[in-house]
PDB file of C-alpha atoms and ligand atoms in Angstrom:
ATOM      1  CA  UNK W 573     -24.535  11.176  -9.315  1.00 89.00           C
ATOM      2  CA  UNK W 574     -24.010  10.811  -5.584  1.00 94.00           C
ATOM      3  CA  UNK W 575     -27.404   9.127  -5.166  1.00 96.00           C
ATOM      4  CA  UNK W 576     -26.190   6.333  -7.464  1.00 97.00           C
ATOM      5  CA  UNK W 577     -23.587   5.449  -4.868  1.00 98.00           C
ATOM      6  CA  UNK W 578     -26.211   5.092  -2.146  1.00 98.00           C
ATOM      7  CA  UNK W 579     -28.504   3.072  -4.391  1.00 98.00           C
ATOM      8  CA  UNK W 580     -25.637   0.781  -5.306  1.00 98.00           C
ATOM      9  CA  UNK W 581     -24.854   0.366  -1.618  1.00 98.00           C
ATOM     10  CA  UNK W 582     -28.459  -0.601  -0.874  1.00 98.00           C
ATOM     11  CA  UNK W 583     -28.404  -3.275  -3.612  1.00 98.00           C
ATOM     12  CA  UNK W 584     -25.002  -4.562  -2.493  1.00 97.00           C
ATOM     13  CA  UNK W 585     -26.037  -4.904   1.162  1.00 98.00           C
ATOM     14  CA  UNK W 586     -29.275  -6.653   0.154  1.00 98.00           C
ATOM     15  CA  UNK W 587     -27.433  -9.123  -2.088  1.00 98.00           C
ATOM     16  CA  UNK W 588     -24.881  -9.894   0.598  1.00 97.00           C
ATOM     17  CA  UNK W 589     -27.614 -10.561   3.153  1.00 97.00           C
ATOM     18  CA  UNK W 590     -29.552 -12.740   0.703  1.00 97.00           C
ATOM     19  CA  UNK W 591     -26.459 -14.864   0.057  1.00 97.00           C
ATOM     20  CA  UNK W 592     -25.581 -15.107   3.751  1.00 96.00           C
ATOM     21  CA  UNK W 593     -28.133 -13.881   6.317  1.00 97.00           C
ATOM     22  CA  UNK W 594     -25.457 -13.521   9.031  1.00 96.00           C
ATOM     23  CA  UNK W 595     -22.872 -11.819   6.827  1.00 96.00           C
ATOM     24  CA  UNK W 596     -22.926  -8.391   8.477  1.00 97.00           C
ATOM     25  CA  UNK W 597     -23.499  -9.655  12.012  1.00 96.00           C
ATOM     26  CA  UNK W 598     -20.390 -11.814  11.718  1.00 94.00           C
ATOM     27  CA  UNK W 599     -18.261  -9.026  10.229  1.00 95.00           C
ATOM     28  CA  UNK W 600     -19.494  -6.516  12.782  1.00 95.00           C
ATOM     29  CA  UNK W 601     -18.419  -8.783  15.615  1.00 94.00           C
ATOM     30  CA  UNK W 602     -14.840  -9.323  14.472  1.00 91.00           C
ATOM     31  CA  UNK W 603     -12.255  -8.485  11.827  1.00 92.00           C
ATOM     32  CA  UNK W 604      -9.440 -10.976  11.306  1.00 95.00           C
ATOM     33  CA  UNK W 605      -7.516  -9.812   8.256  1.00 98.00           C
ATOM     34  CA  UNK W 606      -4.278 -11.621   7.460  1.00 98.00           C
ATOM     35  CA  UNK W 607      -2.943  -8.727   5.418  1.00 98.00           C
ATOM     36  CA  UNK W 608      -1.943  -5.131   5.973  1.00 98.00           C
ATOM     37  CA  UNK W 609      -1.918  -3.246   2.681  1.00 98.00           C
ATOM     38  CA  UNK W 610       0.124  -0.064   2.330  1.00 98.00           C
ATOM     39  CA  UNK W 611      -0.706   1.428  -1.038  1.00 98.00           C
ATOM     40  CA  UNK W 612      -0.931   4.646  -3.027  1.00 98.00           C
ATOM     41  CA  UNK W 613      -4.011   6.859  -2.702  1.00 98.00           C
ATOM     42  CA  UNK W 614      -4.370   6.717  -6.491  1.00 98.00           C
ATOM     43  CA  UNK W 615      -8.033   5.929  -7.265  1.00 98.00           C
ATOM     44  CA  UNK W 616      -6.969   3.376  -9.876  1.00 98.00           C
ATOM     45  CA  UNK W 617      -5.327   1.050  -7.339  1.00 98.00           C
ATOM     46  CA  UNK W 618      -8.086  -0.120  -4.940  1.00 98.00           C
ATOM     47  CA  UNK W 619      -6.651  -2.883  -2.729  1.00 98.00           C
ATOM     48  CA  UNK W 620      -9.757  -5.063  -2.389  1.00 98.00           C
ATOM     49  CA  UNK W 621     -10.789  -4.849  -6.025  1.00 98.00           C
ATOM     50  CA  UNK W 622      -7.459  -5.801  -7.598  1.00 98.00           C
ATOM     51  CA  UNK W 623      -6.765  -8.642  -5.147  1.00 98.00           C
ATOM     52  CA  UNK W 624     -10.281 -10.059  -4.906  1.00 97.00           C
ATOM     53  CA  UNK W 625     -10.321  -9.636  -1.129  1.00 97.00           C
ATOM     54  CA  UNK W 626     -13.655  -9.264   0.647  1.00 95.00           C
ATOM     55  CA  UNK W 627     -14.543  -6.875   3.479  1.00 96.00           C
ATOM     56  CA  UNK W 628     -12.733  -8.055   6.602  1.00 96.00           C
ATOM     57  CA  UNK W 629      -9.825  -9.629   4.711  1.00 97.00           C
ATOM     58  CA  UNK W 630      -7.364  -6.751   4.363  1.00 98.00           C
ATOM     59  CA  UNK W 631      -6.482  -3.827   6.644  1.00 98.00           C
ATOM     60  CA  UNK W 632      -5.694  -0.867   4.423  1.00 98.00           C
ATOM     61  CA  UNK W 633      -3.541   2.238   4.691  1.00 98.00           C
ATOM     62  CA  UNK W 634      -3.105   4.447   1.657  1.00 98.00           C
ATOM     63  CA  UNK W 635      -1.203   7.679   1.142  1.00 98.00           C
ATOM     64  CA  UNK W 636       0.360   9.534  -1.755  1.00 98.00           C
ATOM     65  CA  UNK W 637       3.138   7.352  -3.208  1.00 98.00           C
ATOM     66  CA  UNK W 638       2.723   4.649  -0.514  1.00 98.00           C
ATOM     67  CA  UNK W 639       5.408   6.017   1.795  1.00 98.00           C
ATOM     68  CA  UNK W 640       6.384   4.844   5.261  1.00 98.00           C
ATOM     69  CA  UNK W 641       7.501   8.006   7.055  1.00 96.00           C
ATOM     70  CA  UNK W 642       9.207   7.157  10.331  1.00 90.00           C
ATOM     71  CA  UNK W 643       7.540  10.055  12.133  1.00 92.00           C
ATOM     72  CA  UNK W 644       4.062   9.584  10.634  1.00 96.00           C
ATOM     73  CA  UNK W 645       1.745   8.823  13.558  1.00 97.00           C
ATOM     74  CA  UNK W 646      -0.978   7.773  11.151  1.00 98.00           C
ATOM     75  CA  UNK W 647       0.917   4.932   9.507  1.00 98.00           C
ATOM     76  CA  UNK W 648       2.714   3.944  12.734  1.00 98.00           C
ATOM     77  CA  UNK W 649      -0.644   3.622  14.509  1.00 98.00           C
ATOM     78  CA  UNK W 650      -2.009   1.539  11.650  1.00 98.00           C
ATOM     79  CA  UNK W 651       1.114  -0.625  11.684  1.00 98.00           C
ATOM     80  CA  UNK W 652       1.054  -1.166  15.437  1.00 98.00           C
ATOM     81  CA  UNK W 653      -2.648  -2.044  15.465  1.00 98.00           C
ATOM     82  CA  UNK W 654      -2.267  -4.401  12.498  1.00 98.00           C
ATOM     83  CA  UNK W 655       0.749  -6.196  13.948  1.00 98.00           C
ATOM     84  CA  UNK W 656      -0.121  -6.260  17.648  1.00 97.00           C
ATOM     85  CA  UNK W 657      -3.909  -6.462  17.743  1.00 97.00           C
ATOM     86  CA  UNK W 658      -4.995  -7.899  14.413  1.00 97.00           C
ATOM     87  CA  UNK W 659      -1.875 -10.081  14.221  1.00 97.00           C
ATOM     88  CA  UNK W 660      -1.620  -9.840  10.450  1.00 98.00           C
ATOM     89  CA  UNK W 661       0.763 -12.323   8.853  1.00 97.00           C
ATOM     90  CA  UNK W 662       1.719 -10.263   5.817  1.00 98.00           C
ATOM     91  CA  UNK W 663       2.423  -6.603   5.172  1.00 98.00           C
ATOM     92  CA  UNK W 664       2.187  -5.688   1.504  1.00 98.00           C
ATOM     93  CA  UNK W 665       3.653  -2.445   0.220  1.00 98.00           C
ATOM     94  CA  UNK W 666       2.015  -2.074  -3.176  1.00 98.00           C
ATOM     95  CA  UNK W 667       3.068   0.861  -5.296  1.00 98.00           C
ATOM     96  CA  UNK W 668       2.282   1.295  -8.955  1.00 98.00           C
ATOM     97  CA  UNK W 669       3.963   2.270 -12.189  1.00 98.00           C
ATOM     98  CA  UNK W 670       3.474   5.796 -13.490  1.00 98.00           C
ATOM     99  CA  UNK W 671       2.795   7.037  -9.944  1.00 98.00           C
ATOM    100  CA  UNK W 672       1.908  10.726  -9.959  1.00 98.00           C
ATOM    101  CA  UNK W 673       3.475  11.177  -6.521  1.00 98.00           C
ATOM    102  CA  UNK W 674       6.799   9.737  -7.636  1.00 98.00           C
ATOM    103  CA  UNK W 675       6.589  11.839 -10.805  1.00 97.00           C
ATOM    104  CA  UNK W 676       5.901  15.008  -8.816  1.00 97.00           C
ATOM    105  CA  UNK W 677       8.902  14.268  -6.595  1.00 96.00           C
ATOM    106  CA  UNK W 678      11.152  14.300  -9.643  1.00 93.00           C
ATOM    107  CA  UNK W 679       9.709  16.883 -12.013  1.00 92.00           C
ATOM    108  CA  UNK W 680      11.720  19.785 -10.591  1.00 89.00           C
ATOM    109  CA  UNK W 681       8.643  21.914  -9.906  1.00 95.00           C
ATOM    110  CA  UNK W 682       7.385  23.185  -6.572  1.00 95.00           C
ATOM    111  CA  UNK W 683       3.993  21.813  -5.487  1.00 95.00           C
ATOM    112  CA  UNK W 684       3.716  22.971  -1.870  1.00 95.00           C
ATOM    113  CA  UNK W 685       3.233  20.715   1.147  1.00 95.00           C
ATOM    114  CA  UNK W 686       3.408  17.577  -0.950  1.00 96.00           C
ATOM    115  CA  UNK W 687       7.100  18.326  -1.645  1.00 96.00           C
ATOM    116  CA  UNK W 688       7.830  17.680   2.039  1.00 96.00           C
ATOM    117  CA  UNK W 689       5.801  14.493   1.948  1.00 97.00           C
ATOM    118  CA  UNK W 690       7.673  13.257  -1.127  1.00 98.00           C
ATOM    119  CA  UNK W 691      11.186  13.923   0.222  1.00 97.00           C
ATOM    120  CA  UNK W 692      11.894  10.178   0.787  1.00 97.00           C
ATOM    121  CA  UNK W 693      11.320   9.577  -2.942  1.00 98.00           C
ATOM    122  CA  UNK W 694      13.966  12.171  -3.786  1.00 97.00           C
ATOM    123  CA  UNK W 695      16.295  10.577  -1.208  1.00 97.00           C
ATOM    124  CA  UNK W 696      15.840   7.209  -2.923  1.00 98.00           C
ATOM    125  CA  UNK W 697      16.490   8.820  -6.320  1.00 97.00           C
ATOM    126  CA  UNK W 698      19.694  10.404  -4.967  1.00 97.00           C
ATOM    127  CA  UNK W 699      20.817   7.055  -3.603  1.00 97.00           C
ATOM    128  CA  UNK W 700      20.411   5.432  -7.021  1.00 98.00           C
ATOM    129  CA  UNK W 701      21.340   8.436  -9.145  1.00 97.00           C
ATOM    130  CA  UNK W 702      23.949   6.672 -11.321  1.00 97.00           C
ATOM    131  CA  UNK W 703      21.726   3.696 -12.184  1.00 97.00           C
ATOM    132  CA  UNK W 704      18.716   5.927 -12.863  1.00 97.00           C
ATOM    133  CA  UNK W 705      20.637   8.323 -15.102  1.00 96.00           C
ATOM    134  CA  UNK W 706      21.615   5.401 -17.329  1.00 98.00           C
ATOM    135  CA  UNK W 707      17.943   4.873 -18.197  1.00 97.00           C
ATOM    136  CA  UNK W 708      17.361   7.173 -21.162  1.00 97.00           C
ATOM    137  CA  UNK W 709      13.609   6.744 -21.515  1.00 97.00           C
ATOM    138  CA  UNK W 710      11.810   9.039 -19.056  1.00 96.00           C
ATOM    139  CA  UNK W 711       8.853   6.728 -18.397  1.00 97.00           C
ATOM    140  CA  UNK W 712      11.118   3.748 -17.802  1.00 97.00           C
ATOM    141  CA  UNK W 713      13.257   5.827 -15.445  1.00 97.00           C
ATOM    142  CA  UNK W 714      10.153   6.892 -13.519  1.00 98.00           C
ATOM    143  CA  UNK W 715       8.932   3.308 -13.281  1.00 98.00           C
ATOM    144  CA  UNK W 716      12.323   2.128 -12.052  1.00 98.00           C
ATOM    145  CA  UNK W 717      12.177   4.784  -9.335  1.00 98.00           C
ATOM    146  CA  UNK W 718       8.664   3.566  -8.422  1.00 98.00           C
ATOM    147  CA  UNK W 719      10.190   0.097  -7.861  1.00 98.00           C
ATOM    148  CA  UNK W 720      13.189   1.422  -5.926  1.00 98.00           C
ATOM    149  CA  UNK W 721      10.928   3.484  -3.677  1.00 98.00           C
ATOM    150  CA  UNK W 722       8.749   0.440  -2.883  1.00 98.00           C
ATOM    151  CA  UNK W 723      11.900  -1.486  -1.896  1.00 98.00           C
ATOM    152  CA  UNK W 724      12.985   1.425   0.301  1.00 98.00           C
ATOM    153  CA  UNK W 725       9.605   1.361   2.091  1.00 98.00           C
ATOM    154  CA  UNK W 726       9.912  -2.401   2.674  1.00 98.00           C
ATOM    155  CA  UNK W 727      13.375  -1.845   4.184  1.00 97.00           C
ATOM    156  CA  UNK W 728      12.081   1.043   6.278  1.00 97.00           C
ATOM    157  CA  UNK W 729       9.185  -1.047   7.615  1.00 97.00           C
ATOM    158  CA  UNK W 730      11.559  -3.853   8.534  1.00 97.00           C
ATOM    159  CA  UNK W 731      13.599  -1.418  10.622  1.00 96.00           C
ATOM    160  CA  UNK W 732      10.664  -0.001  12.604  1.00 97.00           C
ATOM    161  CA  UNK W 733      10.641  -0.929  16.308  1.00 97.00           C
ATOM    162  CA  UNK W 734       7.126  -2.355  15.805  1.00 97.00           C
ATOM    163  CA  UNK W 735       8.277  -4.943  13.256  1.00 98.00           C
ATOM    164  CA  UNK W 736      11.611  -5.568  14.975  1.00 97.00           C
ATOM    165  CA  UNK W 737       9.845  -6.288  18.246  1.00 97.00           C
ATOM    166  CA  UNK W 738       7.371  -8.696  16.581  1.00 98.00           C
ATOM    167  CA  UNK W 739      10.235 -10.595  14.966  1.00 97.00           C
ATOM    168  CA  UNK W 740      12.176 -10.779  18.245  1.00 97.00           C
ATOM    169  CA  UNK W 741       9.143 -12.441  19.820  1.00 97.00           C
ATOM    170  CA  UNK W 742       9.139 -15.039  17.050  1.00 96.00           C
ATOM    171  CA  UNK W 743       6.039 -13.767  15.268  1.00 95.00           C
ATOM    172  CA  UNK W 744       5.522 -14.913  11.705  1.00 95.00           C
ATOM    173  CA  UNK W 745       5.361 -11.620   9.848  1.00 97.00           C
ATOM    174  CA  UNK W 746       6.417 -11.202   6.234  1.00 97.00           C
ATOM    175  CA  UNK W 747       6.828  -7.943   4.361  1.00 98.00           C
ATOM    176  CA  UNK W 748       6.359  -7.874   0.599  1.00 98.00           C
ATOM    177  CA  UNK W 749       7.093  -5.294  -2.091  1.00 98.00           C
ATOM    178  CA  UNK W 750       4.645  -5.340  -4.980  1.00 98.00           C
ATOM    179  CA  UNK W 751       4.092  -3.051  -7.949  1.00 98.00           C
ATOM    180  CA  UNK W 752       0.851  -2.708  -9.892  1.00 98.00           C
ATOM    181  CA  UNK W 753       0.684  -1.905 -13.601  1.00 98.00           C
ATOM    182  CA  UNK W 754      -1.998   0.673 -14.381  1.00 98.00           C
ATOM    183  CA  UNK W 755      -1.867  -0.287 -18.060  1.00 97.00           C
ATOM    184  CA  UNK W 756      -2.401  -4.054 -17.655  1.00 98.00           C
ATOM    185  CA  UNK W 757      -3.984  -4.485 -14.220  1.00 98.00           C
ATOM    186  CA  UNK W 758      -1.265  -6.909 -13.116  1.00 98.00           C
ATOM    187  CA  UNK W 759       0.660  -7.021  -9.846  1.00 98.00           C
ATOM    188  CA  UNK W 760       4.340  -7.992  -9.894  1.00 98.00           C
ATOM    189  CA  UNK W 761       6.187  -9.245  -6.827  1.00 98.00           C
ATOM    190  CA  UNK W 762       9.435  -7.265  -6.699  1.00 97.00           C
ATOM    191  CA  UNK W 763      10.928 -10.037  -4.545  1.00 94.00           C
ATOM    192  CA  UNK W 764      12.433  -7.539  -2.171  1.00 93.00           C
ATOM    193  CA  UNK W 765      10.505  -8.856   0.810  1.00 89.00           C
ATOM    194  CA  UNK W 766      11.688  -9.118   4.377  1.00 87.00           C
ATOM    195  CA  UNK W 767      11.019 -11.595   7.168  1.00 87.00           C
ATOM    196  CA  UNK W 768      12.568 -12.420  10.535  1.00 76.00           C
TER     197      UNK W 768
HETATM  198 CO1   CO H 921       0.580   6.777  -7.005  1.00 65.86          CO
END
């Protein structure tokens, strides 16, 4: 029920204010997150919940299959604001295993507009065709492609003029590639990060 959501919100806000009377006033005045999260839109991978971060602690951008399109004004605006104005110290690309977006990119069917969106996933699969074809098990192959795509997004972020310019100015800005397991709730660091 939709009204449950509003009732929950009322209880949550009351509890927060009871624990800290200035909680909302302080948050309303300023956000100082140290992290930019780029994740999948999948409802099972909520950034704050799985990392234990509170409101104000992580700036979040999510899209299908956590892709960094070079011409996507949405993500580029988020990235520029996070790096230049919020001065985040870490950018986390967090994909997940068994990603429906990655699966749709590879299932050979036509889905409409989303096929254009998912083109970078197919490009990554083409790049690693030989290694992927050696993986017999379909789920394992899909999960390997999920990892490879996350690495490709980390590399793509590192090459954006926004990140390049921050690094040239000596800013401390680290990019990380993480993958989340839907079946165990655990995040793995793919250790494919980038820094200046
Ligand atoms: Co997904």
